[in-house]
Each structure stands twice: as structure tokens, then as C-alpha cells.
Short mmCIF file of C-alpha atoms in Angstrom, two decimals:
data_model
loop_
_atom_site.label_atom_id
_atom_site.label_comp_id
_atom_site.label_asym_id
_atom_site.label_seq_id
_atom_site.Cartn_x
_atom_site.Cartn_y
_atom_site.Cartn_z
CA UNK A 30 -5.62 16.22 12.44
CA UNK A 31 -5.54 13.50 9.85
CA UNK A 32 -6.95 15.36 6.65
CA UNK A 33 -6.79 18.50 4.74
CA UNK A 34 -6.02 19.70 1.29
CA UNK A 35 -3.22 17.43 0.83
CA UNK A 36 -4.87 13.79 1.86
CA UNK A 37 -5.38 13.33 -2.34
CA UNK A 38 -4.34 11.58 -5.21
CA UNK A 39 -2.87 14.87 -6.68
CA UNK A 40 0.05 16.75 -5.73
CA UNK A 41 0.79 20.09 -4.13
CA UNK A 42 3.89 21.83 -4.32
CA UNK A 43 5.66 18.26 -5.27
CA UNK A 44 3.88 16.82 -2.08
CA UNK A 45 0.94 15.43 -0.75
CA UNK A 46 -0.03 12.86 1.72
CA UNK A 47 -0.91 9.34 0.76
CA UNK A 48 -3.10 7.83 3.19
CA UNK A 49 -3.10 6.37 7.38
CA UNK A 50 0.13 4.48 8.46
CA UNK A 51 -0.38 2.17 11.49
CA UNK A 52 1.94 -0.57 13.17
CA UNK A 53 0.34 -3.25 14.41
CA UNK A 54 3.81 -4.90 16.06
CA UNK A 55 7.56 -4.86 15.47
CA UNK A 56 10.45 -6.35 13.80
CA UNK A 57 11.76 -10.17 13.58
CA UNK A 58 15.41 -9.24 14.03
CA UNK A 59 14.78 -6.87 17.22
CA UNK A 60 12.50 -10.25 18.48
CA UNK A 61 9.62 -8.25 19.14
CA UNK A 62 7.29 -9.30 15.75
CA UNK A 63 3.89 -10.67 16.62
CA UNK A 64 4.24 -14.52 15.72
CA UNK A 65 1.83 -17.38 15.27
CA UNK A 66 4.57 -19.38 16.81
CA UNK A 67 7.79 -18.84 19.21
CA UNK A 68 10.79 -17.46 18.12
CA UNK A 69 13.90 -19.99 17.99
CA UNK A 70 15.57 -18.48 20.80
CA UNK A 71 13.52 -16.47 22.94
CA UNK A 72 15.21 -13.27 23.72
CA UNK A 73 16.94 -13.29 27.89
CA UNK A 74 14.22 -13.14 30.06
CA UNK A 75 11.51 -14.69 28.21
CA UNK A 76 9.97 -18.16 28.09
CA UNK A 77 10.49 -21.12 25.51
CA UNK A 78 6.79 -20.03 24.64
CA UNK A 79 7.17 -16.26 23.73
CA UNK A 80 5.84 -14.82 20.42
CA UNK A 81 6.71 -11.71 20.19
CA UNK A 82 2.92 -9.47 21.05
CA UNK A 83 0.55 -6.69 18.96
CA UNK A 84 0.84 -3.15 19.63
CA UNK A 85 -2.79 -2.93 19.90
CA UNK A 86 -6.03 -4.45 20.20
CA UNK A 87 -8.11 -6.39 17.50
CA UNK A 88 -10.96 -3.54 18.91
CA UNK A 89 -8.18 -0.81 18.38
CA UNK A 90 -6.98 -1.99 15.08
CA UNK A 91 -10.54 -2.35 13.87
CA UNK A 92 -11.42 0.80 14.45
CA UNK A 93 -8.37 2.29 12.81
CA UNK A 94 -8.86 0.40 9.63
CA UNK A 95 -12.42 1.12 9.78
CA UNK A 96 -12.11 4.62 9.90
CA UNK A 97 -9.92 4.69 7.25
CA UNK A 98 -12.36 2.96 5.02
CA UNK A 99 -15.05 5.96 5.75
CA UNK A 100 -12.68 8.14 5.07
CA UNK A 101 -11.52 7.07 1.72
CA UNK A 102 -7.85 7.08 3.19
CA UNK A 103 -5.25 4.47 1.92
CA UNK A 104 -3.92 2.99 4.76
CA UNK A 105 -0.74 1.84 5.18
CA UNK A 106 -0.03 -1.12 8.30
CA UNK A 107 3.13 -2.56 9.26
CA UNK A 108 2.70 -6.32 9.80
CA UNK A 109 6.24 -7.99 10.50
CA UNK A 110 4.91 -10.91 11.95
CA UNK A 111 2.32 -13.51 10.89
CA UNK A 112 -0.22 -13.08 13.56
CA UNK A 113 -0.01 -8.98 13.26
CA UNK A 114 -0.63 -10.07 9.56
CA UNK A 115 -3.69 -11.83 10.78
CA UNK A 116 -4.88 -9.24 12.72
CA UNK A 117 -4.73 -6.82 9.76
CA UNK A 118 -6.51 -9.19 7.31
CA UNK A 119 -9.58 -9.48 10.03
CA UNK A 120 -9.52 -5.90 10.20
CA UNK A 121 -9.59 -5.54 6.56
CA UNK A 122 -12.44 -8.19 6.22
CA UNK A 123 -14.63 -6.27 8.47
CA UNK A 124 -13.95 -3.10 7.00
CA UNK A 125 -14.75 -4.30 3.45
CA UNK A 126 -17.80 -5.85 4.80
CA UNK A 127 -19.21 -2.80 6.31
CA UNK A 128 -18.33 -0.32 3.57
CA UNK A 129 -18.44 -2.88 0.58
CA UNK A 130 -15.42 -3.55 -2.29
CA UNK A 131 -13.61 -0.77 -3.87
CA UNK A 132 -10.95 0.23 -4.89
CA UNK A 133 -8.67 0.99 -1.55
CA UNK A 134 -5.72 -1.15 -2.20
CA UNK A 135 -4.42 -1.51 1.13
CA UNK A 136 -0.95 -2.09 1.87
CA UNK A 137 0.63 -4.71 4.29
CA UNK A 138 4.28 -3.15 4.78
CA UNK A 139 6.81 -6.23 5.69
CA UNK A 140 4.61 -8.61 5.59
CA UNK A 141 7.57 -10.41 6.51
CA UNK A 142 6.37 -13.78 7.78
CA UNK A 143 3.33 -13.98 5.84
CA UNK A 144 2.04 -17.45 5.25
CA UNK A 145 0.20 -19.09 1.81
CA UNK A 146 -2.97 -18.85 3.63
CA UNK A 147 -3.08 -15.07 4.50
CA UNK A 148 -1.16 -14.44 0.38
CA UNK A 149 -4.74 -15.71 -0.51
CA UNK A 150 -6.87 -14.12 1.85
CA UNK A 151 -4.92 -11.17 0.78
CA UNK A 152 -5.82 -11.57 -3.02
CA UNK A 153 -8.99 -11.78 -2.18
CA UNK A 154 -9.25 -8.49 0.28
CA UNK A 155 -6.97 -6.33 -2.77
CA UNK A 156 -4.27 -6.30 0.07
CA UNK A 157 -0.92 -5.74 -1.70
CA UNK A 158 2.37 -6.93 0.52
CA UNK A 159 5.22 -4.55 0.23
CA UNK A 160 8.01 -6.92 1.26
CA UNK A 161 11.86 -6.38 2.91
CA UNK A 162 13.38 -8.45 0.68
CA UNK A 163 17.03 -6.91 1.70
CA UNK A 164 16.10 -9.15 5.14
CA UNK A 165 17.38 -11.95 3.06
CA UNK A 166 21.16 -10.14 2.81
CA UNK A 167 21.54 -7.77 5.93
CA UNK A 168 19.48 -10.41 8.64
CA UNK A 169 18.65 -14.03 6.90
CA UNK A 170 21.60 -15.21 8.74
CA UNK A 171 20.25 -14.62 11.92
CA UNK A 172 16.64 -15.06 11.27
CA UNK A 173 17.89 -18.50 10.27
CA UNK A 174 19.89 -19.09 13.34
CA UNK A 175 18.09 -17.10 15.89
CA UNK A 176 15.31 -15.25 14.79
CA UNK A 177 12.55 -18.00 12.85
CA UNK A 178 14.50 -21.00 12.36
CA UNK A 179 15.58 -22.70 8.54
CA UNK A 180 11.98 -23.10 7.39
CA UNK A 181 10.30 -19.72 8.59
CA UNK A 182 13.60 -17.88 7.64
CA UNK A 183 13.18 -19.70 4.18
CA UNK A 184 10.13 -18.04 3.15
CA UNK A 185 10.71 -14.89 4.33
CA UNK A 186 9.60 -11.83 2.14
CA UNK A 187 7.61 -14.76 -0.33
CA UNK A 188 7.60 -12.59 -3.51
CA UNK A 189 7.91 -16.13 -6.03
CA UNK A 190 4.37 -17.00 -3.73
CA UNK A 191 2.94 -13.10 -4.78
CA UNK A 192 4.05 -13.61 -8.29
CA UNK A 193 2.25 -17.53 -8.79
CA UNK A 194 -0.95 -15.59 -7.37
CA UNK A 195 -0.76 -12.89 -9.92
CA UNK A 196 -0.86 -10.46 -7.18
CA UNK A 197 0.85 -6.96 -7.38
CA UNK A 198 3.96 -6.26 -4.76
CA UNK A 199 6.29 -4.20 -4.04
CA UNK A 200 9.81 -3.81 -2.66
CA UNK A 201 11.15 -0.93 0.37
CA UNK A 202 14.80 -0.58 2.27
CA UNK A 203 12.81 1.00 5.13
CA UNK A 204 15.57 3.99 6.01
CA UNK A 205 16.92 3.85 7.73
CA UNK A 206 16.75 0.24 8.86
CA UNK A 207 18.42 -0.26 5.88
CA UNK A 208 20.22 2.60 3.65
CA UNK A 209 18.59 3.73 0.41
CA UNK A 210 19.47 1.45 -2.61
CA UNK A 211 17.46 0.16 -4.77
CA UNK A 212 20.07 -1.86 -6.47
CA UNK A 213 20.21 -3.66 -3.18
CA UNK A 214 16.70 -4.20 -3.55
CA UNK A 215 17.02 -5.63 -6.46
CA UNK A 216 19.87 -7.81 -5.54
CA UNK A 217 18.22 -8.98 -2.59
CA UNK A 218 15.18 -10.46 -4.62
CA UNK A 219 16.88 -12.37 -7.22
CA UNK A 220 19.93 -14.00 -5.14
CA UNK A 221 18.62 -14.15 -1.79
CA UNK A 222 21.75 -14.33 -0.56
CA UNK A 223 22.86 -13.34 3.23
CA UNK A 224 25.88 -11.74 4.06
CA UNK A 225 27.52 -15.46 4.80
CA UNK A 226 26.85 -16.22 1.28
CA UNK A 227 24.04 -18.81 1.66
CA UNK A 228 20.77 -18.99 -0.51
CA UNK A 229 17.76 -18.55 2.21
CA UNK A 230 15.01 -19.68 0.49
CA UNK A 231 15.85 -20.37 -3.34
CA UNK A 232 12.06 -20.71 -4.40
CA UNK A 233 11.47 -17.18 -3.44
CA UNK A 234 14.10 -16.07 -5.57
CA UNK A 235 11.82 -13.91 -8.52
CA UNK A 236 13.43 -12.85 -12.01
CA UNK A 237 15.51 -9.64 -11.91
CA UNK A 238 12.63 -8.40 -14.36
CA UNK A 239 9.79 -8.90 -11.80
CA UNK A 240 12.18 -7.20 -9.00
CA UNK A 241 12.72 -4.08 -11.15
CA UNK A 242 8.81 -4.11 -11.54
CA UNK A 243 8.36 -4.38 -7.70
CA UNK A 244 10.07 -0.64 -7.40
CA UNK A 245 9.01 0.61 -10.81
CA UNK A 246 5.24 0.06 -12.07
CA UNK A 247 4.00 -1.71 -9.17
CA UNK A 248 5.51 1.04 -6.85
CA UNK A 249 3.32 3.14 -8.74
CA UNK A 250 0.32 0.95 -8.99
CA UNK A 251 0.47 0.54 -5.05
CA UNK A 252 0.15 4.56 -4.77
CA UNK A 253 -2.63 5.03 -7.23
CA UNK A 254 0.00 6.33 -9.57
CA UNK A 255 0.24 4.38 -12.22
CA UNK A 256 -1.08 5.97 -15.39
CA UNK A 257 1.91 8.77 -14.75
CA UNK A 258 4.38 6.99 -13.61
CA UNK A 259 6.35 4.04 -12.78
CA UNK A 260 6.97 2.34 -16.41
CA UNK A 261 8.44 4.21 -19.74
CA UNK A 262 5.55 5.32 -21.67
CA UNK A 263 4.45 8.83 -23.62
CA UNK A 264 2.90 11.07 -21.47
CA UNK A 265 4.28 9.43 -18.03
CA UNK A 266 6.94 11.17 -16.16
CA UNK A 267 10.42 11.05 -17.38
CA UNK A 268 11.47 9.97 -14.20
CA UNK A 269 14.46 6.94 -14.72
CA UNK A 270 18.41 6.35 -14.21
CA UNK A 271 20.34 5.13 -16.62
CA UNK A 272 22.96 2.06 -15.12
CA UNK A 273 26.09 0.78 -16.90
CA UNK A 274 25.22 -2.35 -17.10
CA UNK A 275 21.91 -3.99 -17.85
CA UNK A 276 20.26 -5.81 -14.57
CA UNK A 277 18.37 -7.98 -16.93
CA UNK A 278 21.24 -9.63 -18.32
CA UNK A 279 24.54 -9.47 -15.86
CA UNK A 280 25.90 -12.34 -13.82
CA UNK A 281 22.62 -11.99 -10.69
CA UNK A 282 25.16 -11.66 -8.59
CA UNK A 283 26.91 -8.72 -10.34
CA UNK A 284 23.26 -6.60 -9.48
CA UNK A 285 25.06 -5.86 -6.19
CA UNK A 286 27.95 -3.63 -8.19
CA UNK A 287 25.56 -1.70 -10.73
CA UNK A 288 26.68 1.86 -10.88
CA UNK A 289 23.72 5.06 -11.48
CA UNK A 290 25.19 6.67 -14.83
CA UNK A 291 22.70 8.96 -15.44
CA UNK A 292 19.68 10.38 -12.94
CA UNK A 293 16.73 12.11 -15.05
CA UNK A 294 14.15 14.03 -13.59
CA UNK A 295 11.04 14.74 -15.35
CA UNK A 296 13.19 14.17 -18.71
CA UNK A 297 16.07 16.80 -17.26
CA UNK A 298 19.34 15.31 -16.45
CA UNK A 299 19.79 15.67 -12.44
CA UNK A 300 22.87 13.53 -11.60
CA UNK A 301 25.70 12.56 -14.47
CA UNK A 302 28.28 10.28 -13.17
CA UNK A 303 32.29 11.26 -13.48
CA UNK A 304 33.74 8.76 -15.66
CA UNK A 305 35.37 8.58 -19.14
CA UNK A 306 33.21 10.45 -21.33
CA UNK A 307 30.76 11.92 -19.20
CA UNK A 308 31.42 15.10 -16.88
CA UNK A 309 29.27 16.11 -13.86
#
């Protein structure tokens, strides 16, 4: 059962258990996301009409986020496509409704396809996206080609369209869709680059300052942890790497070839790279 003495804001025994996940469809690059409008090309066997569909109801969904709401449980929903994304926001509408604001900041995971629209009805609800920006490198080629066309494959992952709204986001790699790394994540925000070496989407590109923040602070903002960890402050957690070069001022494209010198742990020294100087 969903519950017990580690459903908290505190930790036990380095672990505890953040909230309620739920999918509400799949992904845009296996062509089975829940769209607001057809895919390019419509995977063999389907019609110039198909959409991708939801993995559950609106009634289903409603409940889910409903009872999360009672329960004072984050909750976590994976929203690839644009009309899963609506069905979420409805969900969260009626929820907040019912049980009035606070402070629950739900999390849209993807939010992949999400349009202007639904970035403002998700201000407004205290939805935070956590995009897959790395979509841009490993799949932009074929959600350009195959997957959403130019223009929906433009916008994909909109952090620039988060940041003009002032509205706290995140970044994953989703392993292992993707492998761990967040200089990829990183790299993936500011170029927007795909493995052929075009720019999908250039106005989405955000600062490399504003992509650390999307795995540092904010990543600890989105899980209520923010006032231990996330930026370098007394009293936080001395949790941080040390690279050899600085992300903030490299060549963007030189993100991609940072190098962890140093791993610290609660201000002890974990990891220590082999290289001139150093021993590990």
C-alpha cells in the first residue's frame, strides 16, 4: 500500500519516498504519445489520422490525482504528449478546486510537447514541467522527420517558454532511456543540437547558467528540498563535483566533453579523478 513511515519530506536511512507516480501515455519516439494532432508518419498499420491514445480515463486519472491531493502526496505524472498534458492539467484543476491551493507542486515529467497555452495554465495550477531536453540530441532528428514534424519537433522540451514565465523546471535523462549524465543534460539545453548536427529549435535554447539551475536548485525546489540542498550555501549539504573546465564560460559546444574532477559527498571527497596531480 501507498503510505507508511517513509511517504515524508524527511529521510530514513538515506531514503524515503517522494510522492504518487502515474503515466498517463507514452513516448513520441516509440509513436505511442497521446497527441492533440497526428503524428507525421503514422506508425504501419495505422491511419493518416492516428494520435497516439491515454493510458487511462479522464474518470481514472481524476481520481488518481484526486486522491493524491487528500492525501498530501506529491504526485508525479508522465505527460509525453500534449493531450496527456491536457488531461493532467484538468485533473489538476479539479483537484485544486475540491481541496483548495497549497502548496503541492505537482510535477509534469516530459512534458514533451507541451504547448504555450497549457505553460500558462500550468503557472497558474503550481505545475512544474520536468523536461527531456537530451530529446533534442539522441531523437530531434527523428521527431523532426518522423515523429512531430519541423514545427512540433522545434519546440520540443520549451525550457526558453518556462524561463519567460518565471516558472521553475527541471531537467531528467530518464535511465535508462537515456544513460546518466548530467553534462549531457546540460549540453542538450544550451545547443539543442541532434546527433546530425542541426539546431532544433534555437529559441528554446536557455543559458548554460539556467540549465545548471534546472538539475541543481530547482531539482531541489521540485522535491521540497530546497533549504538543504541544491545551491552552495552554509548549512546546505556539501553535495557538488568539481569539473575541469567551467560550463559557464567554455565554447557551448565544448559542455559535451566536461570531465567530473572531483565528486564530494556531504563535504567528503567520494570520487578523485586520475590525472596529473591528483591520485584516486
Amino acid at each position: 500500500a501507498i503510505g507508511g513511515p517513509f511517504l515524508s519530506k524527511s529521510y530514513t536511512g538515506r531514503f524515503r519516498i517522494g510522492g504518487a507516480k502515474l503515466t498517463l501515455d507514452g513516448s513520441p519516439q516509440g509513436k505511442t504519445a497521446w497527441l492533440t494532432e497526428p503524428y507525421l508518419v503514422p506508425p504501419a498499420g495505422q491511419g493518416e489520422d492516428y494520435a497516439g491514445f491515454p493510458a487511462m480515463t479522464d474518470q481514472e486519472a481524476n481520481a488518481f490525482v484526486d486522491q493524491a491531493f487528500e492525501s498530501g502526496w506529491q504526485i508525479h505524472v508522465h505527460c509525453n504528449g500534449d493531450a496527456a498534458a491536457d488531461q493532467f492539467i484538468r485533473a489538476v484543476r479539479l483537484a485544486t478546486a475540491k481541496h483548495g491551493p497549497g502548496d503541492r507542486r505537482p510535477v509534469m515529467i516530459h512534458a514533451q510537447t507541451v504547448r504555450e497555452d497549457q505553460l500558462d495554465a500550468m503557472k497558474e495550477l503550481g505545475i512544474i514541467p520536468s523536461f527531456f531536453g537530451m530529446h533534442t540530441y539522441y531523437w530531434g532528428d527523428w521527431h523532426r522527420d518522423s515523429v512531430l514534424g519541423p514545427e512540433r519537433a522545434s519546440r520540443i522540451s520549451p525550457a526558453a517558454s518556462a524561463l519567460k514565465r518565471g516558472m521553475p523546471f527541471t531537467q531528467h535523462h530518464d535511465a535508462p532511456v537515456a544513460l546518466p549524465s548530467s553534462i549531457m543534460i546540460l549540453f542538450s539545453q544550451v545547443n539543442r543540437v541532434t546527433r546530425s548536427g542541426q539546431t532544433l529549435g534555437p529559441d528554446q535554447r536557455v543559458s548554460a547558467m539556467d540549465a545548471i539551475r534546472s538539475i541543481t536548485i530547482n531539482a531541489a525546489y521540485q522535491y521540497f528540498e530546497e533549504h538543504t540542498k541544491g545551491s552552495l550555501e552554509p548549512g546546505k549539504v556539501a553535495d557538488l563535483v568539481i569539473l575541469d573546465q567551467n560550463p559557464l564560460t567554455v565554447d557551448p559546444m565544448a559542455i559535451m566533453d566536461l570531465k567530473v574532477v572531483e565528486t564530494i559527498k556531504e563535504g567528503n571527497t567520494i570520487y578523485r579523478a586520475r590525472r596529473a596531480g591528483l591520485t584516486g
